[in-house]
Amino acid sequence: MIVVIHAHPYPRRSRAGAALVAAIRDVPGIEIRSLYALYPDFDIDVTAEQAAVERARLLVWLHPFYWYTAPALQKHWFDAVLTGGWAHGTGGAALKGKDCLWVTTTGDTAYRIEGAHGHTFDAFVPVIEQTALYCGMSWLEPFVVHNAHTLDDAGLQAQGTRLRERLVAWLGAQAPRSRA
């Protein structure tokens, strides 16, 4: 089971997010939870979210890259759902051993030391990665779509196909574990 936590504050304006979600929507065993549709008032149903996460063997955090991290509702989801005693800390083992895949889109490709951001993109990964690791999850190589604002429809569709292939390959690798 794959649970996708999708957090885009303006999904109708996001061609990249829409392309990625459309490409994976019908993957068998996937559940997409669109946080801004579920919780427009930011009042997260923690019990429902924790139940969804418990069903997952792979947790996907899919969102645009906002100010070098996650959008507000994704960050709030981390704070509200990944609680001590449940996701980490004493007795907090609900996520231990689950895989975590970060899927994000950026508006440009200037992630270079000499670029506008002053760092390579890898410098911004540890915040999200450490969230997964602190909860005992296995961190998978992130799936990043750079320059999402200027990719044409064919380029976005290709990225969606690439994400779908990655998730299907992950599911295929799980099949032997399921039979064991």
PDB file of C-alpha atoms in Angstrom:
ATOM      1  CA  MET A   1       0.000   0.000   0.000  1.00  0.00           C
ATOM      2  CA  ILE A   2       1.241   3.443  -0.973  1.00  0.00           C
ATOM      3  CA  VAL A   3      -0.164   6.522   0.730  1.00  0.00           C
ATOM      4  CA  VAL A   4       0.534   9.844  -0.962  1.00  0.00           C
ATOM      5  CA  ILE A   5       0.261  12.951   1.170  1.00  0.00           C
ATOM      6  CA  HIS A   6      -0.300  15.643  -1.459  1.00  0.00           C
ATOM      7  CA  ALA A   7       0.023  19.237  -0.286  1.00  0.00           C
ATOM      8  CA  HIS A   8      -0.365  21.973  -2.863  1.00  0.00           C
ATOM      9  CA  PRO A   9      -2.086  25.169  -1.724  1.00  0.00           C
ATOM     10  CA  TYR A  10      -3.144  26.011  -5.288  1.00  0.00           C
ATOM     11  CA  PRO A  11      -3.649  22.681  -7.053  1.00  0.00           C
ATOM     12  CA  ARG A  12      -5.717  24.183  -9.874  1.00  0.00           C
ATOM     13  CA  ARG A  13      -2.749  26.379 -10.823  1.00  0.00           C
ATOM     14  CA  SER A  14      -0.157  23.635 -10.651  1.00  0.00           C
ATOM     15  CA  ARG A  15       0.430  21.991 -13.986  1.00  0.00           C
ATOM     16  CA  ALA A  16       3.335  19.982 -12.549  1.00  0.00           C
ATOM     17  CA  GLY A  17       1.452  18.760  -9.493  1.00  0.00           C
ATOM     18  CA  ALA A  18      -1.569  17.888 -11.630  1.00  0.00           C
ATOM     19  CA  ALA A  19       0.597  15.927 -14.071  1.00  0.00           C
ATOM     20  CA  LEU A  20       2.249  13.943 -11.290  1.00  0.00           C
ATOM     21  CA  VAL A  21      -1.025  13.152  -9.509  1.00  0.00           C
ATOM     22  CA  ALA A  22      -2.773  12.225 -12.773  1.00  0.00           C
ATOM     23  CA  ALA A  23       0.062   9.853 -13.686  1.00  0.00           C
ATOM     24  CA  ILE A  24      -0.143   7.911 -10.417  1.00  0.00           C
ATOM     25  CA  ARG A  25      -3.834   8.161  -9.524  1.00  0.00           C
ATOM     26  CA  ASP A  26      -4.719   4.689 -10.853  1.00  0.00           C
ATOM     27  CA  VAL A  27      -1.633   2.811  -9.673  1.00  0.00           C
ATOM     28  CA  PRO A  28      -2.981  -0.273  -7.867  1.00  0.00           C
ATOM     29  CA  GLY A  29      -2.691  -0.008  -4.101  1.00  0.00           C
ATOM     30  CA  ILE A  30      -2.311   3.779  -4.000  1.00  0.00           C
ATOM     31  CA  GLU A  31      -4.258   6.212  -1.843  1.00  0.00           C
ATOM     32  CA  ILE A  32      -3.857   9.932  -2.512  1.00  0.00           C
ATOM     33  CA  ARG A  33      -4.725  12.258   0.361  1.00  0.00           C
ATOM     34  CA  SER A  34      -4.903  15.862  -0.871  1.00  0.00           C
ATOM     35  CA  LEU A  35      -4.420  17.871   2.295  1.00  0.00           C
ATOM     36  CA  TYR A  36      -5.695  21.223   1.018  1.00  0.00           C
ATOM     37  CA  ALA A  37      -8.923  19.563  -0.198  1.00  0.00           C
ATOM     38  CA  LEU A  38      -9.376  17.573   3.016  1.00  0.00           C
ATOM     39  CA  TYR A  39      -8.406  20.331   5.437  1.00  0.00           C
ATOM     40  CA  PRO A  40      -8.917  23.796   3.917  1.00  0.00           C
ATOM     41  CA  ASP A  41      -9.322  25.130   7.465  1.00  0.00           C
ATOM     42  CA  PHE A  42      -6.061  23.417   8.586  1.00  0.00           C
ATOM     43  CA  ASP A  43      -8.047  21.383  11.147  1.00  0.00           C
ATOM     44  CA  ILE A  44      -6.354  18.050  10.487  1.00  0.00           C
ATOM     45  CA  ASP A  45      -8.137  14.869  11.533  1.00  0.00           C
ATOM     46  CA  VAL A  46      -5.106  13.348  13.226  1.00  0.00           C
ATOM     47  CA  THR A  47      -6.798   9.984  13.832  1.00  0.00           C
ATOM     48  CA  ALA A  48      -7.713   9.635  10.140  1.00  0.00           C
ATOM     49  CA  GLU A  49      -4.248  10.670   8.984  1.00  0.00           C
ATOM     50  CA  GLN A  50      -2.496   8.314  11.381  1.00  0.00           C
ATOM     51  CA  ALA A  51      -4.769   5.476  10.258  1.00  0.00           C
ATOM     52  CA  ALA A  52      -3.881   6.198   6.608  1.00  0.00           C
ATOM     53  CA  VAL A  53      -0.178   6.258   7.396  1.00  0.00           C
ATOM     54  CA  GLU A  54      -0.438   3.000   9.336  1.00  0.00           C
ATOM     55  CA  ARG A  55      -1.911   1.318   6.205  1.00  0.00           C
ATOM     56  CA  ALA A  56       1.099   2.384   4.133  1.00  0.00           C
ATOM     57  CA  ARG A  57       4.285   0.501   3.417  1.00  0.00           C
ATOM     58  CA  LEU A  58       5.460   3.477   1.362  1.00  0.00           C
ATOM     59  CA  LEU A  59       4.655   7.018   2.423  1.00  0.00           C
ATOM     60  CA  VAL A  60       5.027   9.636  -0.323  1.00  0.00           C
ATOM     61  CA  TRP A  61       5.210  13.335   0.536  1.00  0.00           C
ATOM     62  CA  LEU A  62       4.291  15.164  -2.689  1.00  0.00           C
ATOM     63  CA  HIS A  63       4.383  18.954  -2.680  1.00  0.00           C
ATOM     64  CA  PRO A  64       5.975  21.972  -4.321  1.00  0.00           C
ATOM     65  CA  PHE A  65       9.208  23.234  -2.827  1.00  0.00           C
ATOM     66  CA  TYR A  66       8.155  26.376  -0.889  1.00  0.00           C
ATOM     67  CA  TRP A  67      10.776  28.636   0.662  1.00  0.00           C
ATOM     68  CA  TYR A  68      13.275  25.791   0.834  1.00  0.00           C
ATOM     69  CA  THR A  69      10.905  23.349   2.533  1.00  0.00           C
ATOM     70  CA  ALA A  70       7.264  22.210   2.528  1.00  0.00           C
ATOM     71  CA  PRO A  71       4.080  24.298   2.159  1.00  0.00           C
ATOM     72  CA  ALA A  72       2.339  25.370   5.368  1.00  0.00           C
ATOM     73  CA  LEU A  73      -0.255  22.586   5.514  1.00  0.00           C
ATOM     74  CA  GLN A  74       2.351  19.881   4.886  1.00  0.00           C
ATOM     75  CA  LYS A  75       4.446  21.322   7.710  1.00  0.00           C
ATOM     76  CA  HIS A  76       1.352  21.457   9.936  1.00  0.00           C
ATOM     77  CA  TRP A  77       0.638  17.824   8.988  1.00  0.00           C
ATOM     78  CA  PHE A  78       4.134  16.876  10.180  1.00  0.00           C
ATOM     79  CA  ASP A  79       3.521  18.709  13.467  1.00  0.00           C
ATOM     80  CA  ALA A  80       0.013  17.338  14.072  1.00  0.00           C
ATOM     81  CA  VAL A  81       0.330  13.761  12.775  1.00  0.00           C
ATOM     82  CA  LEU A  82       3.916  12.738  13.520  1.00  0.00           C
ATOM     83  CA  THR A  83       3.493  12.970  17.269  1.00  0.00           C
ATOM     84  CA  GLY A  84       5.820  11.778  20.019  1.00  0.00           C
ATOM     85  CA  GLY A  85       4.820   8.428  21.388  1.00  0.00           C
ATOM     86  CA  TRP A  86       3.238   7.496  18.051  1.00  0.00           C
ATOM     87  CA  ALA A  87       5.758   8.361  15.306  1.00  0.00           C
ATOM     88  CA  HIS A  88       8.908   8.847  17.395  1.00  0.00           C
ATOM     89  CA  GLY A  89      10.207   8.903  20.933  1.00  0.00           C
ATOM     90  CA  THR A  90       9.311   6.448  23.676  1.00  0.00           C
ATOM     91  CA  GLY A  91       6.788   3.989  22.264  1.00  0.00           C
ATOM     92  CA  GLY A  92       6.660   5.824  18.928  1.00  0.00           C
ATOM     93  CA  ALA A  93       7.211   3.132  16.331  1.00  0.00           C
ATOM     94  CA  ALA A  94       4.197   3.502  13.997  1.00  0.00           C
ATOM     95  CA  LEU A  95       6.425   4.462  11.049  1.00  0.00           C
ATOM     96  CA  LYS A  96       9.447   2.316  11.841  1.00  0.00           C
ATOM     97  CA  GLY A  97      10.595   0.392   8.781  1.00  0.00           C
ATOM     98  CA  LYS A  98       8.209   2.078   6.327  1.00  0.00           C
ATOM     99  CA  ASP A  99       9.728   3.569   3.185  1.00  0.00           C
ATOM    100  CA  CYS A 100       9.484   7.309   2.575  1.00  0.00           C
ATOM    101  CA  LEU A 101       9.703   9.006  -0.816  1.00  0.00           C
ATOM    102  CA  TRP A 102       9.834  12.782  -1.113  1.00  0.00           C
ATOM    103  CA  VAL A 103       8.381  14.030  -4.411  1.00  0.00           C
ATOM    104  CA  THR A 104       8.789  17.744  -4.971  1.00  0.00           C
ATOM    105  CA  THR A 105       8.725  20.313  -7.747  1.00  0.00           C
ATOM    106  CA  THR A 106      10.823  23.460  -8.023  1.00  0.00           C
ATOM    107  CA  GLY A 107      10.295  26.546 -10.115  1.00  0.00           C
ATOM    108  CA  ASP A 108      13.810  26.791 -11.440  1.00  0.00           C
ATOM    109  CA  THR A 109      17.172  25.099 -11.823  1.00  0.00           C
ATOM    110  CA  ALA A 110      19.359  27.715 -10.087  1.00  0.00           C
ATOM    111  CA  TYR A 111      20.324  25.398  -7.247  1.00  0.00           C
ATOM    112  CA  ARG A 112      24.049  25.995  -7.546  1.00  0.00           C
ATOM    113  CA  ILE A 113      26.545  27.599  -5.190  1.00  0.00           C
ATOM    114  CA  GLU A 114      26.861  30.516  -7.606  1.00  0.00           C
ATOM    115  CA  GLY A 115      23.116  30.544  -8.344  1.00  0.00           C
ATOM    116  CA  ALA A 116      20.298  32.578  -6.835  1.00  0.00           C
ATOM    117  CA  HIS A 117      19.859  30.170  -3.919  1.00  0.00           C
ATOM    118  CA  GLY A 118      23.537  29.954  -2.938  1.00  0.00           C
ATOM    119  CA  HIS A 119      23.406  26.177  -2.498  1.00  0.00           C
ATOM    120  CA  THR A 120      22.904  23.036  -4.497  1.00  0.00           C
ATOM    121  CA  PHE A 121      19.484  21.444  -4.072  1.00  0.00           C
ATOM    122  CA  ASP A 122      21.021  18.708  -1.920  1.00  0.00           C
ATOM    123  CA  ALA A 123      21.595  21.305   0.822  1.00  0.00           C
ATOM    124  CA  PHE A 124      17.829  21.577   1.331  1.00  0.00           C
ATOM    125  CA  VAL A 125      17.077  17.849   1.485  1.00  0.00           C
ATOM    126  CA  PRO A 126      18.167  17.175   5.112  1.00  0.00           C
ATOM    127  CA  VAL A 127      15.173  18.902   6.734  1.00  0.00           C
ATOM    128  CA  ILE A 128      12.641  16.627   5.047  1.00  0.00           C
ATOM    129  CA  GLU A 129      14.948  13.605   5.157  1.00  0.00           C
ATOM    130  CA  GLN A 130      15.538  13.986   8.890  1.00  0.00           C
ATOM    131  CA  THR A 131      11.782  14.087   9.496  1.00  0.00           C
ATOM    132  CA  ALA A 132      11.525  10.616   7.953  1.00  0.00           C
ATOM    133  CA  LEU A 133      14.642   9.276   9.642  1.00  0.00           C
ATOM    134  CA  TYR A 134      13.624  10.596  13.064  1.00  0.00           C
ATOM    135  CA  CYS A 135      10.426   8.570  12.700  1.00  0.00           C
ATOM    136  CA  GLY A 136      12.375   5.397  11.844  1.00  0.00           C
ATOM    137  CA  MET A 137      11.506   5.354   8.157  1.00  0.00           C
ATOM    138  CA  SER A 138      13.794   4.279   5.332  1.00  0.00           C
ATOM    139  CA  TRP A 139      14.620   7.303   3.183  1.00  0.00           C
ATOM    140  CA  LEU A 140      14.443   6.710  -0.552  1.00  0.00           C
ATOM    141  CA  GLU A 141      16.204   8.881  -3.127  1.00  0.00           C
ATOM    142  CA  PRO A 142      13.952  11.938  -3.633  1.00  0.00           C
ATOM    143  CA  PHE A 143      12.065  12.459  -6.870  1.00  0.00           C
ATOM    144  CA  VAL A 144      12.578  16.097  -7.875  1.00  0.00           C
ATOM    145  CA  VAL A 145      11.130  17.898 -10.889  1.00  0.00           C
ATOM    146  CA  HIS A 146      13.173  21.051 -11.425  1.00  0.00           C
ATOM    147  CA  ASN A 147      12.078  23.952 -13.606  1.00  0.00           C
ATOM    148  CA  ALA A 148       8.445  22.859 -13.327  1.00  0.00           C
ATOM    149  CA  HIS A 149       7.096  26.302 -14.304  1.00  0.00           C
ATOM    150  CA  THR A 150       8.608  26.179 -17.764  1.00  0.00           C
ATOM    151  CA  LEU A 151       8.302  22.504 -18.690  1.00  0.00           C
ATOM    152  CA  ASP A 152       5.885  21.993 -21.555  1.00  0.00           C
ATOM    153  CA  ASP A 153       3.005  19.523 -21.356  1.00  0.00           C
ATOM    154  CA  ALA A 154       5.080  16.721 -22.897  1.00  0.00           C
ATOM    155  CA  GLY A 155       7.871  17.321 -20.380  1.00  0.00           C
ATOM    156  CA  LEU A 156       5.438  17.253 -17.474  1.00  0.00           C
ATOM    157  CA  GLN A 157       3.813  14.094 -18.803  1.00  0.00           C
ATOM    158  CA  ALA A 158       7.272  12.505 -19.063  1.00  0.00           C
ATOM    159  CA  GLN A 159       7.951  13.372 -15.418  1.00  0.00           C
ATOM    160  CA  GLY A 160       4.597  11.864 -14.451  1.00  0.00           C
ATOM    161  CA  THR A 161       5.445   8.704 -16.345  1.00  0.00           C
ATOM    162  CA  ARG A 162       8.830   8.559 -14.625  1.00  0.00           C
ATOM    163  CA  LEU A 163       7.167   8.858 -11.195  1.00  0.00           C
ATOM    164  CA  ARG A 164       4.591   6.213 -12.067  1.00  0.00           C
ATOM    165  CA  GLU A 165       7.350   3.842 -13.206  1.00  0.00           C
ATOM    166  CA  ARG A 166       9.210   4.432  -9.962  1.00  0.00           C
ATOM    167  CA  LEU A 167       6.155   3.606  -7.837  1.00  0.00           C
ATOM    168  CA  VAL A 168       5.269   0.546  -9.927  1.00  0.00           C
ATOM    169  CA  ALA A 169       8.886  -0.668  -9.590  1.00  0.00           C
ATOM    170  CA  TRP A 170       8.666  -0.169  -5.813  1.00  0.00           C
ATOM    171  CA  LEU A 171       5.449  -2.210  -5.730  1.00  0.00           C
ATOM    172  CA  GLY A 172       7.088  -4.930  -7.818  1.00  0.00           C
ATOM    173  CA  ALA A 173      10.015  -5.103  -5.414  1.00  0.00           C
ATOM    174  CA  GLN A 174       7.551  -5.560  -2.527  1.00  0.00           C
ATOM    175  CA  ALA A 175       5.807  -8.568  -4.068  1.00  0.00           C
ATOM    176  CA  PRO A 176       8.489 -11.074  -2.967  1.00  0.00           C
ATOM    177  CA  ARG A 177       8.367  -9.619   0.570  1.00  0.00           C
ATOM    178  CA  SER A 178       4.591 -10.028   0.631  1.00  0.00           C
ATOM    179  CA  ARG A 179       4.802 -13.730  -0.250  1.00  0.00           C
ATOM    180  CA  ALA A 180       7.555 -14.446   2.282  1.00  0.00           C
TER     181      ALA A 180
END
